[in-house]
Structures are given as C-alpha cells and as structure tokens.
C-alpha cells in the first residue's frame, strides 16, 4: 500500500473546494446563475458572482493559511446541482452480492451523481425487520460516500399478507415501506398498511401490478406482443391498482407513492387525484420515458423490465406529467442482474435494468430535446424525492451542508461495460453515445466521486500562507 505521502493527492484530501464560474441551479430558491461556490469542510461557505476572487484570498476563508485548495477553474459549461437523490434502487445486499453489493452499488451511485439513494427491500432475506434495516444503515455509513436510506417491506416476506413491525423499522432507519417487485394486491392489507404506516409518518410505495392480470407476461400487451407471440402485461394491470390505491389514500389520508409509473391511464388517475388534494406522489424512470416495447422485437433481454416498456402514447403522457409536476420525481429503479439472469431466453430472463450511472446523461438528453425544462428536472432529481422520503433536501446556499453534484452537460461518451462501476451491466444502452457526464459528487463536503482530472477540470493548488 502506498503511504499517503507517496500517493498522488486526490481531491478528497483538500480542505477547501472551489467551483469557479459554474452554472449553479437550486430550484428551491430559484437560483440559476453563473457563480463561484466555495466549500469549506462540510459546509457551503460562499455562493456568489465573485465568491472565489483569488486563491490568495482563499487563505482567509475561515481558517489559517496553507489550506489545501481544490480549485475547479472557470468552467462555464459545468452545472453545479444540489446532490442528486434516488428514491428507488436495488442494491442486492444481503443475498445476491454477485449482482451488486453495498460497496459497488453505492460506488455506482456516486459515479452517477447521487449523494443519496433509497434501497428497496427485495433482498434475500427480505428487509422486513429491524436487524436488516440497521445492518444496511451501519454498513453503508462505514463505507462512506453516497448515503443509503433503507426502504423496508410493507408485509412480512413481501407476501402481501401480514404487516411488518413498522415502528421498529422506522426506529432502525427505514424512511418508507414498499413491497417493490410485488404488489400489495389485497385491498384490506393495503388499507391497513396505509393506516399503520401513517402512524409513523412512513410513505407507502406501491409496485402497481395486478398479478392476476400479468401472470406469465413477458412484455407490454399490444401489437408488439401479438407479433412476437409473447404473453403481455396490459396497462390496466397498473391502472387498476393505482385507481384503487388512490381511493384508499383519500380515505386514509396516508402518504401514498406510485413506483415506476408507466401508463397514460395511471397518469390520468394521478392527475385527477392530485387536483382534489389526495396525498399521492409518483416517480418515473428514465427508461420508461425513453424506450418503447418495439425494442423487444429483437428479444433483447436487457429491455425486459417491470413494469414493461410501453408505447409512444404512454411516453408522451409521461413527458407531460413530468414537466407539469403530476409526476413528482425521477427515480432510476436500478435493478442489477448478472449474465446468469440475462444471457438466456426472454421468457427465462429476470426483469430489470441498471440505471444509476446513466440517469444524468439520459435525462439531459430529454432536456436537450426540450421535453423537460432543466430546472424541473433538477427539482425532480433532488428536492422532490427527498421530500417524499421525508428527508431534508440538498441545497446550494451559504451555510448549507455541502451535498453537490458537478455535471458537464456537453461531455460525450460511449456507454461500455468497463466504464460502469455497477457489478452488473444489464442495460440496453451499452454501445450507445450519450451526452452529459458527472464530474464530481460531494457528500457532506467529502468528494465521493471525482472524474475532474480526466475531464481536464482539475487544477489543485496550495493557498499561500499569509
Ligand atoms: C426489480 C428487481 O429486479 O428487483 N425489477 C424490475 O424490473 N424493476 C423488481 C421488480 O420490480 O420486478
């Protein structure tokens, strides 16, 4: 092991981080301006047009001279965003570490610009108890970097019958409950889940799928599934559950959240419910915004996902709902699977695709096309999901904890397996060129991911002692 004296300095060794001339966006304060941002320790010290006037001046920034300064020089193309927050990931630990584990999953999250991720409970065993919730919290904290917020199960073993001990789960660190991967189909169980979870102010996140309508389904039900002779997953299987749950949410007044919304019908139900003040929220994934069922024509298992890729009309409804706020946030549904589950017949393949490291470039693609305004996207990836999880949002303002994501929106790169940190490479975007790259991710003042040197951003210097 090289000693710290002999290894090259890394950005995490610095006391002061300076971003010069970046376009900083914080939707909560309507900030969208070219500014300098200076971070000292865990805190954003200065935000403003000439906040980092000179390096010599940095010696004055709240500490003795000689501080090590990491200086991101004038980079007018770069976006500085509040740290991104993902409400929906599968990190596979415990139990399926060959697909992903906390270290690889949180590393992929940091590389994707996420300072915070929420981990779904469909692990082996299921996270339906305080011991697993606490293990995830402790272990992720020990790893450092991107923070993990556990989501625990709604029902024991995700079997849809017996409610979990939600008081215990909350005390152990769970920020929400979900049986994701499975739907709570019984109306009586869902009603009690909403009532019980609201006692502890835990949102209930539903995987909306009427399993009786999707038995054996391989893809969206429509012209493509008919052509391929594959059993389809009809839109109504999602819509029926969203409609029933909205009625239950209105009745119980509990916080209800729709995971990975995918149909135009579900969007319509959600919009109507919100217009009446029903406490419902929803997320959409980048892949449901970008891809259609036509991609299944080649039997590509990387495109098999739950809910399935839909049709153009659904995508258009999702765009509109994301832009107007009917859909609150973007979540990746990062679902790693190994070649064992994907290099096989479509009917044998597990559903899911990875998403953490592709979210930023894919979503910026929709911004470049004028489909979603940049400020709205930033809100949907930061404050909106944090609010649903009941956690404080990352901010770009003086005095705030430094949770930041630096993005080069015009850097072009090709998605290849060796560039992805996730243990699993199951994405249909392999081989595609994308635009937009995460440069740095800073969690509580510590650099959790840094590609600045590669992109020619880095220019670290010693501040001169006075
Ligand atoms: C999820 C997974 O792999 O855990 N897969 C997916 O396609 N979203 C579970 C699920 O929702 O089926």
Tab-separated table of C-alpha atoms and ligand atoms in Angstrom:
chain	number	residue	atom	x	y	z
A	1	UNK	CA	0.000	0.000	0.000
A	2	UNK	CA	1.479	3.361	-0.920
A	3	UNK	CA	1.710	5.727	2.006
A	4	UNK	CA	-0.430	8.821	1.916
A	5	UNK	CA	2.766	10.849	1.481
A	6	UNK	CA	3.747	8.994	-1.686
A	7	UNK	CA	0.414	8.658	-3.422
A	8	UNK	CA	-0.761	11.470	-5.668
A	9	UNK	CA	-3.080	13.864	-3.888
A	10	UNK	CA	-6.736	13.226	-4.501
A	11	UNK	CA	-9.495	15.771	-4.294
A	12	UNK	CA	-10.785	14.213	-1.085
A	13	UNK	CA	-7.600	15.394	0.636
A	14	UNK	CA	-8.481	19.050	0.254
A	15	UNK	CA	-9.867	21.359	2.908
A	16	UNK	CA	-11.439	23.826	0.528
A	17	UNK	CA	-13.288	23.131	-2.710
A	18	UNK	CA	-13.764	25.996	-5.089
A	19	UNK	CA	-16.038	25.895	-8.123
A	20	UNK	CA	-15.430	28.901	-10.341
A	21	UNK	CA	-17.914	30.216	-12.815
A	22	UNK	CA	-20.270	27.259	-12.652
A	23	UNK	CA	-23.965	27.398	-13.532
A	24	UNK	CA	-25.492	26.668	-10.130
A	25	UNK	CA	-29.123	25.585	-10.007
A	26	UNK	CA	-31.187	25.320	-6.835
A	27	UNK	CA	-34.878	25.205	-7.710
A	28	UNK	CA	-35.949	25.776	-4.098
A	29	UNK	CA	-34.509	29.296	-4.150
A	30	UNK	CA	-34.921	29.925	-7.887
A	31	UNK	CA	-31.149	30.031	-8.202
A	32	UNK	CA	-29.948	29.582	-11.762
A	33	UNK	CA	-26.854	31.697	-12.236
A	34	UNK	CA	-23.174	31.653	-13.065
A	35	UNK	CA	-21.473	31.900	-9.690
A	36	UNK	CA	-18.491	30.757	-7.686
A	37	UNK	CA	-19.200	28.277	-4.918
A	38	UNK	CA	-16.733	27.749	-2.090
A	39	UNK	CA	-16.989	24.727	0.198
A	40	UNK	CA	-15.043	24.556	3.410
A	41	UNK	CA	-15.192	21.405	5.452
A	42	UNK	CA	-18.759	20.128	5.408
A	43	UNK	CA	-20.343	23.453	4.625
A	44	UNK	CA	-21.011	25.698	1.631
A	45	UNK	CA	-19.242	28.832	2.724
A	46	UNK	CA	-19.866	31.212	-0.125
A	47	UNK	CA	-22.106	31.402	-3.175
A	48	UNK	CA	-21.886	34.425	-5.416
A	49	UNK	CA	-20.559	36.091	-8.524
A	50	UNK	CA	-17.044	36.655	-7.204
A	51	UNK	CA	-17.010	34.372	-4.208
A	52	UNK	CA	-13.593	32.978	-5.100
A	53	UNK	CA	-11.837	36.103	-6.239
A	54	UNK	CA	-8.312	34.871	-5.880
A	55	UNK	CA	-6.538	31.888	-4.471
A	56	UNK	CA	-4.552	34.131	-2.169
A	57	UNK	CA	-7.849	35.293	-0.753
A	58	UNK	CA	-8.831	31.735	-0.016
A	59	UNK	CA	-6.398	31.656	2.838
A	60	UNK	CA	-8.854	33.975	4.557
A	61	UNK	CA	-11.746	31.610	4.233
A	62	UNK	CA	-12.328	30.769	7.816
A	63	UNK	CA	-9.059	29.058	8.500
A	64	UNK	CA	-5.335	29.524	8.735
A	65	UNK	CA	-3.303	29.959	5.562
A	66	UNK	CA	-1.898	26.891	3.884
A	67	UNK	CA	-5.202	25.141	3.437
A	68	UNK	CA	-5.147	22.714	0.579
A	69	UNK	CA	-7.445	24.052	-2.075
A	70	UNK	CA	-9.094	22.025	-4.809
A	71	UNK	CA	-9.854	24.544	-7.470
A	72	UNK	CA	-12.249	23.774	-10.290
A	73	UNK	CA	-11.306	26.604	-12.616
A	74	UNK	CA	-13.623	28.667	-14.737
A	75	UNK	CA	-15.817	26.104	-16.454
A	76	UNK	CA	-18.829	27.897	-17.858
A	77	UNK	CA	-20.248	24.696	-19.262
A	78	UNK	CA	-20.404	22.953	-15.918
A	79	UNK	CA	-23.608	22.628	-13.902
A	80	UNK	CA	-23.428	22.565	-10.134
A	81	UNK	CA	-26.535	20.912	-8.712
A	82	UNK	CA	-27.749	20.007	-5.252
A	83	UNK	CA	-26.732	16.366	-4.614
A	84	UNK	CA	-29.000	14.012	-6.560
A	85	UNK	CA	-31.434	11.787	-4.648
A	86	UNK	CA	-32.653	8.417	-5.948
A	87	UNK	CA	-35.841	7.118	-4.344
A	88	UNK	CA	-35.651	3.673	-5.964
A	89	UNK	CA	-32.609	1.393	-6.211
A	90	UNK	CA	-31.944	-2.300	-5.748
A	91	UNK	CA	-28.522	-2.869	-4.183
A	92	UNK	CA	-28.989	-6.664	-3.763
A	93	UNK	CA	-27.300	-6.899	-0.364
A	94	UNK	CA	-27.923	-9.069	1.554
A	95	UNK	CA	-28.165	-12.211	-0.505
A	96	UNK	CA	-27.374	-11.510	-4.143
A	97	UNK	CA	-23.979	-9.884	-3.903
A	98	UNK	CA	-22.939	-11.454	-7.204
A	99	UNK	CA	-25.260	-8.916	-8.860
A	100	UNK	CA	-24.401	-5.911	-6.671
A	101	UNK	CA	-23.393	-5.150	-3.107
A	102	UNK	CA	-23.399	-2.031	-0.996
A	103	UNK	CA	-19.874	-1.071	-1.991
A	104	UNK	CA	-20.359	-1.488	-5.747
A	105	UNK	CA	-23.894	-0.096	-5.702
A	106	UNK	CA	-23.013	2.984	-3.669
A	107	UNK	CA	-19.902	3.456	-5.853
A	108	UNK	CA	-22.122	3.351	-8.947
A	109	UNK	CA	-24.475	5.811	-7.253
A	110	UNK	CA	-21.645	8.260	-6.544
A	111	UNK	CA	-20.430	7.918	-10.145
A	112	UNK	CA	-23.971	8.683	-11.270
A	113	UNK	CA	-24.048	11.899	-9.224
A	114	UNK	CA	-26.240	10.581	-6.410
A	115	UNK	CA	-25.456	11.703	-2.876
A	116	UNK	CA	-28.433	9.741	-1.522
A	117	UNK	CA	-30.129	6.521	-2.583
A	118	UNK	CA	-33.037	4.577	-1.130
A	119	UNK	CA	-32.636	0.792	-1.243
A	120	UNK	CA	-35.641	-1.441	-1.929
A	121	UNK	CA	-36.231	-4.395	0.413
A	122	UNK	CA	-36.473	-7.274	-2.108
A	123	UNK	CA	-33.184	-8.728	-0.902
A	124	UNK	CA	-32.511	-12.299	0.296
A	125	UNK	CA	-33.731	-12.365	3.006
A	126	UNK	CA	-36.259	-9.617	2.514
A	127	UNK	CA	-35.659	-6.462	4.528
A	128	UNK	CA	-38.785	-6.853	6.621
A	129	UNK	CA	-37.110	-6.488	10.017
A	130	UNK	CA	-35.094	-4.059	12.054
A	131	UNK	CA	-31.911	-6.161	12.026
A	132	UNK	CA	-31.524	-5.905	8.255
A	133	UNK	CA	-32.557	-2.259	8.172
A	134	UNK	CA	-29.937	-1.434	10.797
A	135	UNK	CA	-27.273	-3.556	9.107
A	136	UNK	CA	-27.795	-1.588	5.879
A	137	UNK	CA	-27.607	1.724	7.705
A	138	UNK	CA	-24.478	0.849	9.689
A	139	UNK	CA	-22.622	-0.810	6.856
A	140	UNK	CA	-23.312	1.940	4.369
A	141	UNK	CA	-22.254	4.586	6.866
A	142	UNK	CA	-18.988	2.729	7.430
A	143	UNK	CA	-18.370	2.679	3.684
A	144	UNK	CA	-18.809	6.454	3.466
A	145	UNK	CA	-19.643	8.237	0.235
A	146	UNK	CA	-23.195	8.102	-1.054
A	147	UNK	CA	-25.710	7.697	1.767
A	148	UNK	CA	-28.122	4.788	1.805
A	149	UNK	CA	-31.659	5.167	3.157
A	150	UNK	CA	-33.348	1.790	3.640
A	151	UNK	CA	-36.891	1.142	2.472
A	152	UNK	CA	-38.354	-1.773	4.419
A	153	UNK	CA	-41.099	-4.171	3.362
A	154	UNK	CA	-44.807	-3.477	3.841
A	155	UNK	CA	-45.577	-7.127	4.541
A	156	UNK	CA	-43.603	-9.970	6.084
A	157	UNK	CA	-41.547	-11.660	3.349
A	158	UNK	CA	-43.258	-9.375	0.811
A	159	UNK	CA	-46.044	-11.931	0.762
A	160	UNK	CA	-48.828	-9.366	0.861
A	161	UNK	CA	-50.496	-10.728	3.996
A	162	UNK	CA	-49.057	-9.770	7.391
A	163	UNK	CA	-47.876	-6.216	8.064
A	164	UNK	CA	-44.290	-5.671	9.193
A	165	UNK	CA	-43.372	-4.054	12.519
A	166	UNK	CA	-43.247	-0.534	11.147
A	167	UNK	CA	-42.433	1.163	14.455
A	168	UNK	CA	-39.307	-0.986	14.703
A	169	UNK	CA	-38.407	-0.414	11.062
A	170	UNK	CA	-38.707	3.331	11.436
A	171	UNK	CA	-36.566	3.243	14.582
A	172	UNK	CA	-33.990	1.192	12.662
A	173	UNK	CA	-33.723	3.853	9.953
A	174	UNK	CA	-36.341	2.943	7.327
A	175	UNK	CA	-37.606	6.026	5.503
A	176	UNK	CA	-40.522	4.317	3.718
A	177	UNK	CA	-42.144	0.918	3.208
A	178	UNK	CA	-42.651	-0.948	-0.063
A	179	UNK	CA	-43.102	-4.489	-1.329
A	180	UNK	CA	-41.496	-3.424	-4.629
A	181	UNK	CA	-41.185	-6.310	-7.037
A	182	UNK	CA	-44.599	-7.358	-5.784
A	183	UNK	CA	-47.841	-5.512	-5.426
A	184	UNK	CA	-49.915	-5.451	-2.266
A	185	UNK	CA	-52.973	-6.708	-4.090
A	186	UNK	CA	-55.345	-7.335	-1.159
A	187	UNK	CA	-57.392	-4.208	-0.511
A	188	UNK	CA	-57.761	-4.955	3.204
A	189	UNK	CA	-53.981	-5.346	3.632
A	190	UNK	CA	-53.309	-2.162	1.670
A	191	UNK	CA	-55.814	-0.219	3.714
A	192	UNK	CA	-54.237	-1.356	6.992
A	193	UNK	CA	-50.735	-0.735	5.609
A	194	UNK	CA	-51.628	2.871	4.806
A	195	UNK	CA	-53.220	3.400	8.204
A	196	UNK	CA	-50.376	1.768	10.123
A	197	UNK	CA	-47.580	3.445	8.126
A	198	UNK	CA	-49.150	6.871	8.585
A	199	UNK	CA	-48.888	6.413	12.364
A	200	UNK	CA	-45.120	6.553	11.868
A	201	UNK	CA	-45.230	9.061	9.016
A	202	UNK	CA	-43.802	6.467	6.616
A	203	UNK	CA	-44.834	6.786	2.967
A	204	UNK	CA	-46.173	3.601	1.373
A	205	UNK	CA	-44.574	2.941	-2.027
A	206	UNK	CA	-46.626	0.658	-4.210
A	207	UNK	CA	-45.459	-1.529	-7.106
A	208	UNK	CA	-48.705	-1.233	-9.077
A	209	UNK	CA	-49.364	-4.576	-10.752
A	210	UNK	CA	-52.484	-6.678	-10.544
A	211	UNK	CA	-50.641	-10.011	-10.661
A	212	UNK	CA	-53.771	-11.876	-11.747
A	213	UNK	CA	-53.662	-9.847	-14.955
A	214	UNK	CA	-49.929	-10.269	-15.583
A	215	UNK	CA	-49.372	-13.986	-14.982
A	216	UNK	CA	-46.767	-15.213	-17.458
A	217	UNK	CA	-46.333	-11.760	-19.020
A	218	UNK	CA	-43.025	-11.036	-20.736
A	219	UNK	CA	-43.655	-7.545	-22.094
A	220	UNK	CA	-46.300	-4.858	-22.646
A	221	UNK	CA	-49.552	-6.185	-24.093
A	222	UNK	CA	-50.127	-4.685	-27.522
A	223	UNK	CA	-49.386	-5.107	-31.199
A	224	UNK	CA	-45.740	-5.998	-30.491
A	225	UNK	CA	-46.542	-8.773	-28.022
A	226	UNK	CA	-49.068	-10.187	-30.511
A	227	UNK	CA	-46.464	-10.084	-33.253
A	228	UNK	CA	-43.900	-11.845	-31.061
A	229	UNK	CA	-46.395	-14.334	-29.678
A	230	UNK	CA	-45.471	-13.394	-26.134
A	231	UNK	CA	-47.877	-13.007	-23.256
A	232	UNK	CA	-48.464	-9.330	-22.468
A	233	UNK	CA	-48.707	-7.173	-19.306
A	234	UNK	CA	-51.707	-4.956	-20.041
A	235	UNK	CA	-51.764	-1.306	-18.984
A	236	UNK	CA	-54.912	-1.953	-16.980
A	237	UNK	CA	-52.956	-4.170	-14.575
A	238	UNK	CA	-51.187	-0.985	-13.429
A	239	UNK	CA	-54.167	1.355	-13.748
A	240	UNK	CA	-56.491	-0.785	-11.606
A	241	UNK	CA	-54.089	-0.769	-8.673
A	242	UNK	CA	-53.343	2.965	-8.959
A	243	UNK	CA	-57.092	3.700	-9.040
A	244	UNK	CA	-57.856	1.519	-6.025
A	245	UNK	CA	-54.923	2.867	-4.050
A	246	UNK	CA	-55.833	6.479	-4.759
A	247	UNK	CA	-59.261	5.741	-3.293
A	248	UNK	CA	-57.615	4.173	-0.228
A	249	UNK	CA	-55.167	7.078	0.120
A	250	UNK	CA	-58.055	9.523	0.002
A	251	UNK	CA	-59.918	7.502	2.623
A	252	UNK	CA	-56.981	7.048	4.993
A	253	UNK	CA	-55.192	10.359	4.211
A	254	UNK	CA	-51.928	8.408	4.347
A	255	UNK	CA	-48.889	9.213	2.173
A	256	UNK	CA	-49.043	7.041	-0.920
A	257	UNK	CA	-46.388	6.884	-3.658
A	258	UNK	CA	-46.596	5.171	-7.055
A	259	UNK	CA	-43.317	3.496	-8.021
A	260	UNK	CA	-42.172	3.498	-11.678
A	261	UNK	CA	-45.389	4.811	-13.272
A	262	UNK	CA	-45.608	3.694	-16.899
A	263	UNK	CA	-49.079	4.141	-18.415
A	264	UNK	CA	-51.140	7.024	-19.699
A	265	UNK	CA	-54.109	5.728	-17.709
A	266	UNK	CA	-52.183	5.820	-14.427
A	267	UNK	CA	-51.077	9.385	-15.223
A	268	UNK	CA	-54.709	10.402	-15.773
A	269	UNK	CA	-55.806	8.885	-12.448
A	270	UNK	CA	-52.919	10.538	-10.614
A	271	UNK	CA	-53.608	13.948	-12.144
A	272	UNK	CA	-57.260	13.785	-11.145
A	273	UNK	CA	-56.398	12.649	-7.607
A	274	UNK	CA	-53.853	15.433	-7.147
A	275	UNK	CA	-56.318	18.019	-8.388
A	276	UNK	CA	-58.511	17.055	-5.418
A	277	UNK	CA	-55.669	17.183	-2.910
A	278	UNK	CA	-55.303	13.434	-2.363
A	279	UNK	CA	-51.838	12.814	-0.793
A	280	UNK	CA	-50.369	10.876	-3.723
A	281	UNK	CA	-46.969	11.180	-5.393
A	282	UNK	CA	-45.256	9.303	-8.211
A	283	UNK	CA	-41.903	8.627	-9.820
A	284	UNK	CA	-40.931	7.761	-13.386
A	285	UNK	CA	-37.751	6.051	-14.586
A	286	UNK	CA	-35.538	7.309	-17.412
A	287	UNK	CA	-36.143	4.083	-19.342
A	288	UNK	CA	-39.922	4.419	-19.252
A	289	UNK	CA	-39.512	7.934	-20.632
A	290	UNK	CA	-37.143	6.899	-23.396
A	291	UNK	CA	-37.812	3.362	-24.597
A	292	UNK	CA	-40.798	1.585	-26.132
A	293	UNK	CA	-41.901	-2.024	-26.450
A	294	UNK	CA	-40.714	-2.032	-30.080
A	295	UNK	CA	-37.224	-2.734	-28.694
A	296	UNK	CA	-38.402	-6.204	-27.667
A	297	UNK	CA	-38.676	-7.144	-31.345
A	298	UNK	CA	-35.094	-8.421	-31.145
A	299	UNK	CA	-35.921	-10.415	-27.962
A	300	UNK	CA	-33.351	-8.276	-26.153
A	301	UNK	CA	-33.453	-9.383	-22.507
A	302	UNK	CA	-31.870	-6.072	-21.429
A	303	UNK	CA	-35.211	-4.476	-22.378
A	304	UNK	CA	-37.267	-6.804	-20.171
A	305	UNK	CA	-38.257	-4.739	-17.182
A	306	UNK	CA	-41.072	-4.299	-14.682
A	307	UNK	CA	-43.359	-2.562	-15.471
A	308	UNK	CA	-42.699	-3.230	-19.155
A	309	UNK	CA	-41.618	-0.666	-21.735
A	310	UNK	CA	-44.844	0.796	-23.141
A	311	UNK	CA	-45.867	2.662	-26.301
A	312	UNK	CA	-45.310	6.126	-27.711
A	313	UNK	CA	-48.621	7.435	-26.361
A	314	UNK	CA	-47.599	6.434	-22.848
A	315	UNK	CA	-44.216	8.141	-23.214
A	316	UNK	CA	-45.912	11.353	-24.312
A	317	UNK	CA	-48.253	11.253	-21.305
A	318	UNK	CA	-45.248	10.670	-19.027
A	319	UNK	CA	-43.332	13.637	-20.540
A	320	UNK	CA	-46.247	15.953	-19.981
A	321	UNK	CA	-46.825	14.698	-16.434
A	322	UNK	CA	-43.164	15.082	-15.512
A	323	UNK	CA	-42.996	18.570	-16.966
A	324	UNK	CA	-46.166	19.776	-15.204
A	325	UNK	CA	-45.353	18.136	-11.851
A	326	UNK	CA	-48.104	15.471	-11.910
A	327	UNK	CA	-45.172	13.052	-11.711
A	328	UNK	CA	-43.101	14.364	-8.818
A	329	UNK	CA	-39.728	12.820	-9.381
A	330	UNK	CA	-37.366	10.747	-11.485
A	331	UNK	CA	-36.056	7.522	-9.921
A	332	UNK	CA	-33.714	5.020	-11.534
A	333	UNK	CA	-35.161	1.654	-10.416
A	334	UNK	CA	-31.533	0.489	-10.724
A	335	UNK	CA	-32.103	-3.285	-10.964
A	336	UNK	CA	-28.824	-5.147	-11.457
A	337	UNK	CA	-28.893	-8.685	-12.833
A	338	UNK	CA	-25.930	-10.828	-13.871
A	339	UNK	CA	-25.439	-12.625	-17.162
A	340	UNK	CA	-26.985	-15.699	-15.464
A	341	UNK	CA	-30.342	-13.940	-15.411
A	342	UNK	CA	-29.966	-12.056	-18.687
A	343	UNK	CA	-27.992	-14.168	-21.182
A	344	UNK	CA	-30.907	-16.547	-21.701
A	345	UNK	CA	-34.285	-16.760	-23.425
A	346	UNK	CA	-36.524	-13.770	-22.895
A	347	UNK	CA	-39.053	-15.920	-21.062
A	348	UNK	CA	-36.389	-17.073	-18.567
A	349	UNK	CA	-34.805	-13.639	-18.075
A	350	UNK	CA	-35.317	-11.612	-14.889
A	351	UNK	CA	-36.865	-8.176	-15.344
A	352	UNK	CA	-34.814	-5.070	-14.622
A	353	UNK	CA	-32.059	-2.803	-15.898
A	354	UNK	CA	-29.315	-0.818	-14.226
A	355	UNK	CA	-29.793	2.923	-14.084
A	356	UNK	CA	-27.646	4.798	-11.574
A	357	UNK	CA	-24.793	5.725	-13.899
A	358	UNK	CA	-26.954	6.548	-16.912
A	359	UNK	CA	-29.647	8.691	-15.351
A	360	UNK	CA	-27.895	12.046	-15.775
A	361	UNK	CA	-26.956	11.700	-19.460
A	362	UNK	CA	-30.279	10.085	-20.385
A	363	UNK	CA	-32.330	12.750	-18.652
A	364	UNK	CA	-30.169	15.568	-20.045
A	365	UNK	CA	-30.987	14.116	-23.468
A	366	UNK	CA	-34.662	14.882	-22.752
A	367	UNK	CA	-33.685	18.391	-21.658
A	368	UNK	CA	-31.722	18.933	-24.886
A	369	UNK	CA	-34.790	17.833	-26.849
A	370	UNK	CA	-36.936	20.389	-24.995
A	371	UNK	CA	-39.102	17.706	-23.374
A	372	UNK	CA	-38.446	18.700	-19.774
A	373	UNK	CA	-37.025	22.037	-18.583
A	374	UNK	CA	-33.666	21.742	-16.828
A	375	UNK	CA	-34.862	23.401	-13.606
A	376	UNK	CA	-37.807	20.998	-13.421
A	377	UNK	CA	-35.505	18.025	-13.974
A	378	UNK	CA	-33.162	19.194	-11.214
A	379	UNK	CA	-36.112	19.521	-8.838
A	380	UNK	CA	-37.315	16.028	-9.843
A	381	UNK	CA	-33.888	14.587	-9.020
A	382	UNK	CA	-33.240	16.480	-5.781
A	383	UNK	CA	-35.776	18.238	-3.563
A	384	UNK	CA	-38.859	16.365	-4.839
A	385	UNK	CA	-37.699	12.823	-3.978
A	386	UNK	CA	-36.104	13.992	-0.704
A	387	UNK	CA	-39.453	15.482	0.332
A	388	UNK	CA	-41.289	12.235	-0.449
A	389	UNK	CA	-38.734	10.368	1.686
A	390	UNK	CA	-39.186	12.927	4.474
A	391	UNK	CA	-35.539	13.993	4.363
A	392	UNK	CA	-34.054	17.485	4.121
A	393	UNK	CA	-33.226	18.483	0.542
A	394	UNK	CA	-29.695	19.252	-0.594
A	395	UNK	CA	-29.302	22.976	-1.242
A	396	UNK	CA	-26.882	25.376	-2.870
A	397	UNK	CA	-26.811	28.232	-0.403
A	398	UNK	CA	-24.415	29.622	2.148
A	399	UNK	CA	-24.437	27.662	5.376
A	400	UNK	CA	-25.954	24.506	3.847
A	401	UNK	CA	-24.251	21.133	4.193
A	402	UNK	CA	-22.187	20.578	1.034
A	403	UNK	CA	-24.034	17.869	-0.917
A	404	UNK	CA	-23.315	18.664	-4.530
A	405	UNK	CA	-23.166	17.174	-7.994
A	406	UNK	CA	-20.993	18.730	-10.698
A	407	UNK	CA	-22.050	17.828	-14.232
A	408	UNK	CA	-20.554	18.578	-17.625
A	409	UNK	CA	-23.696	18.684	-19.787
A	410	UNK	CA	-21.828	18.608	-23.073
A	411	UNK	CA	-19.233	15.884	-22.449
A	412	UNK	CA	-19.822	12.998	-24.835
A	413	UNK	CA	-19.066	9.397	-24.017
A	414	UNK	CA	-19.915	5.877	-25.082
A	415	UNK	CA	-21.628	3.538	-22.630
A	416	UNK	CA	-19.398	0.483	-22.312
A	417	UNK	CA	-19.324	-2.257	-19.679
A	418	UNK	CA	-15.864	-1.265	-18.458
A	419	UNK	CA	-16.958	2.326	-17.768
A	420	UNK	CA	-19.752	1.196	-15.443
A	421	UNK	CA	-18.977	0.639	-11.770
A	422	UNK	CA	-22.030	-1.448	-11.087
A	423	UNK	CA	-21.225	-5.163	-10.867
A	424	UNK	CA	-23.982	-5.819	-13.393
A	425	UNK	CA	-24.031	-4.457	-16.923
A	426	UNK	CA	-27.659	-5.135	-17.844
A	427	UNK	CA	-28.600	-2.081	-19.842
A	428	UNK	CA	-29.856	-1.731	-23.419
A	429	UNK	CA	-27.784	1.454	-23.683
A	430	UNK	CA	-24.458	-0.428	-23.984
A	431	UNK	CA	-22.602	0.805	-27.054
A	432	UNK	CA	-24.635	3.999	-27.311
A	433	UNK	CA	-23.196	7.502	-27.348
A	434	UNK	CA	-24.591	9.820	-24.709
A	435	UNK	CA	-24.022	13.470	-23.828
A	436	UNK	CA	-23.592	14.649	-20.250
A	437	UNK	CA	-21.204	13.376	-17.638
A	438	UNK	CA	-20.990	13.544	-13.867
A	439	UNK	CA	-17.701	15.236	-12.954
A	440	UNK	CA	-17.838	15.204	-9.146
A	441	UNK	CA	-20.124	14.084	-6.352
A	442	UNK	CA	-19.655	15.625	-2.924
A	443	UNK	CA	-21.320	14.165	0.140
A	444	UNK	CA	-21.198	16.282	3.262
A	445	UNK	CA	-18.103	18.093	1.992
A	446	UNK	CA	-16.241	14.905	1.079
A	447	UNK	CA	-15.548	14.046	-2.547
A	448	UNK	CA	-17.262	10.692	-3.146
A	449	UNK	CA	-16.597	10.617	-6.893
A	450	UNK	CA	-14.160	12.617	-8.963
A	451	UNK	CA	-13.621	12.475	-12.713
A	452	UNK	CA	-12.451	16.091	-12.895
A	453	UNK	CA	-8.846	15.292	-13.775
A	454	UNK	CA	-9.934	13.105	-16.675
A	455	UNK	CA	-12.080	15.922	-17.978
A	456	UNK	CA	-9.325	18.491	-17.544
A	457	UNK	CA	-11.128	20.321	-14.759
A	458	UNK	CA	-8.633	19.752	-12.019
A	459	UNK	CA	-6.244	22.461	-11.002
A	460	UNK	CA	-5.318	21.956	-7.393
A	461	UNK	CA	-3.051	24.364	-5.603
A	462	UNK	CA	-1.845	25.292	-2.169
A	463	UNK	CA	-3.240	28.505	-0.885
A	464	UNK	CA	-0.340	30.702	0.066
A	465	UNK	CA	0.072	31.301	3.780
A	466	UNK	CA	-0.349	34.954	4.615
B	1	LIG	C1	-36.956	-5.291	-9.983
B	1	LIG	C2	-35.752	-6.067	-9.486
B	1	LIG	O1	-35.010	-6.608	-10.299
B	1	LIG	O2	-35.541	-6.099	-8.275
B	1	LIG	N1	-37.042	-5.430	-11.423
B	1	LIG	C3	-37.582	-4.541	-12.250
B	1	LIG	O3	-37.722	-4.855	-13.441
B	1	LIG	N2	-37.973	-3.340	-11.866
B	1	LIG	C4	-38.146	-5.830	-9.288
B	1	LIG	C5	-39.426	-5.610	-9.979
B	1	LIG	O4	-39.994	-4.507	-9.853
B	1	LIG	O5	-39.891	-6.521	-10.650
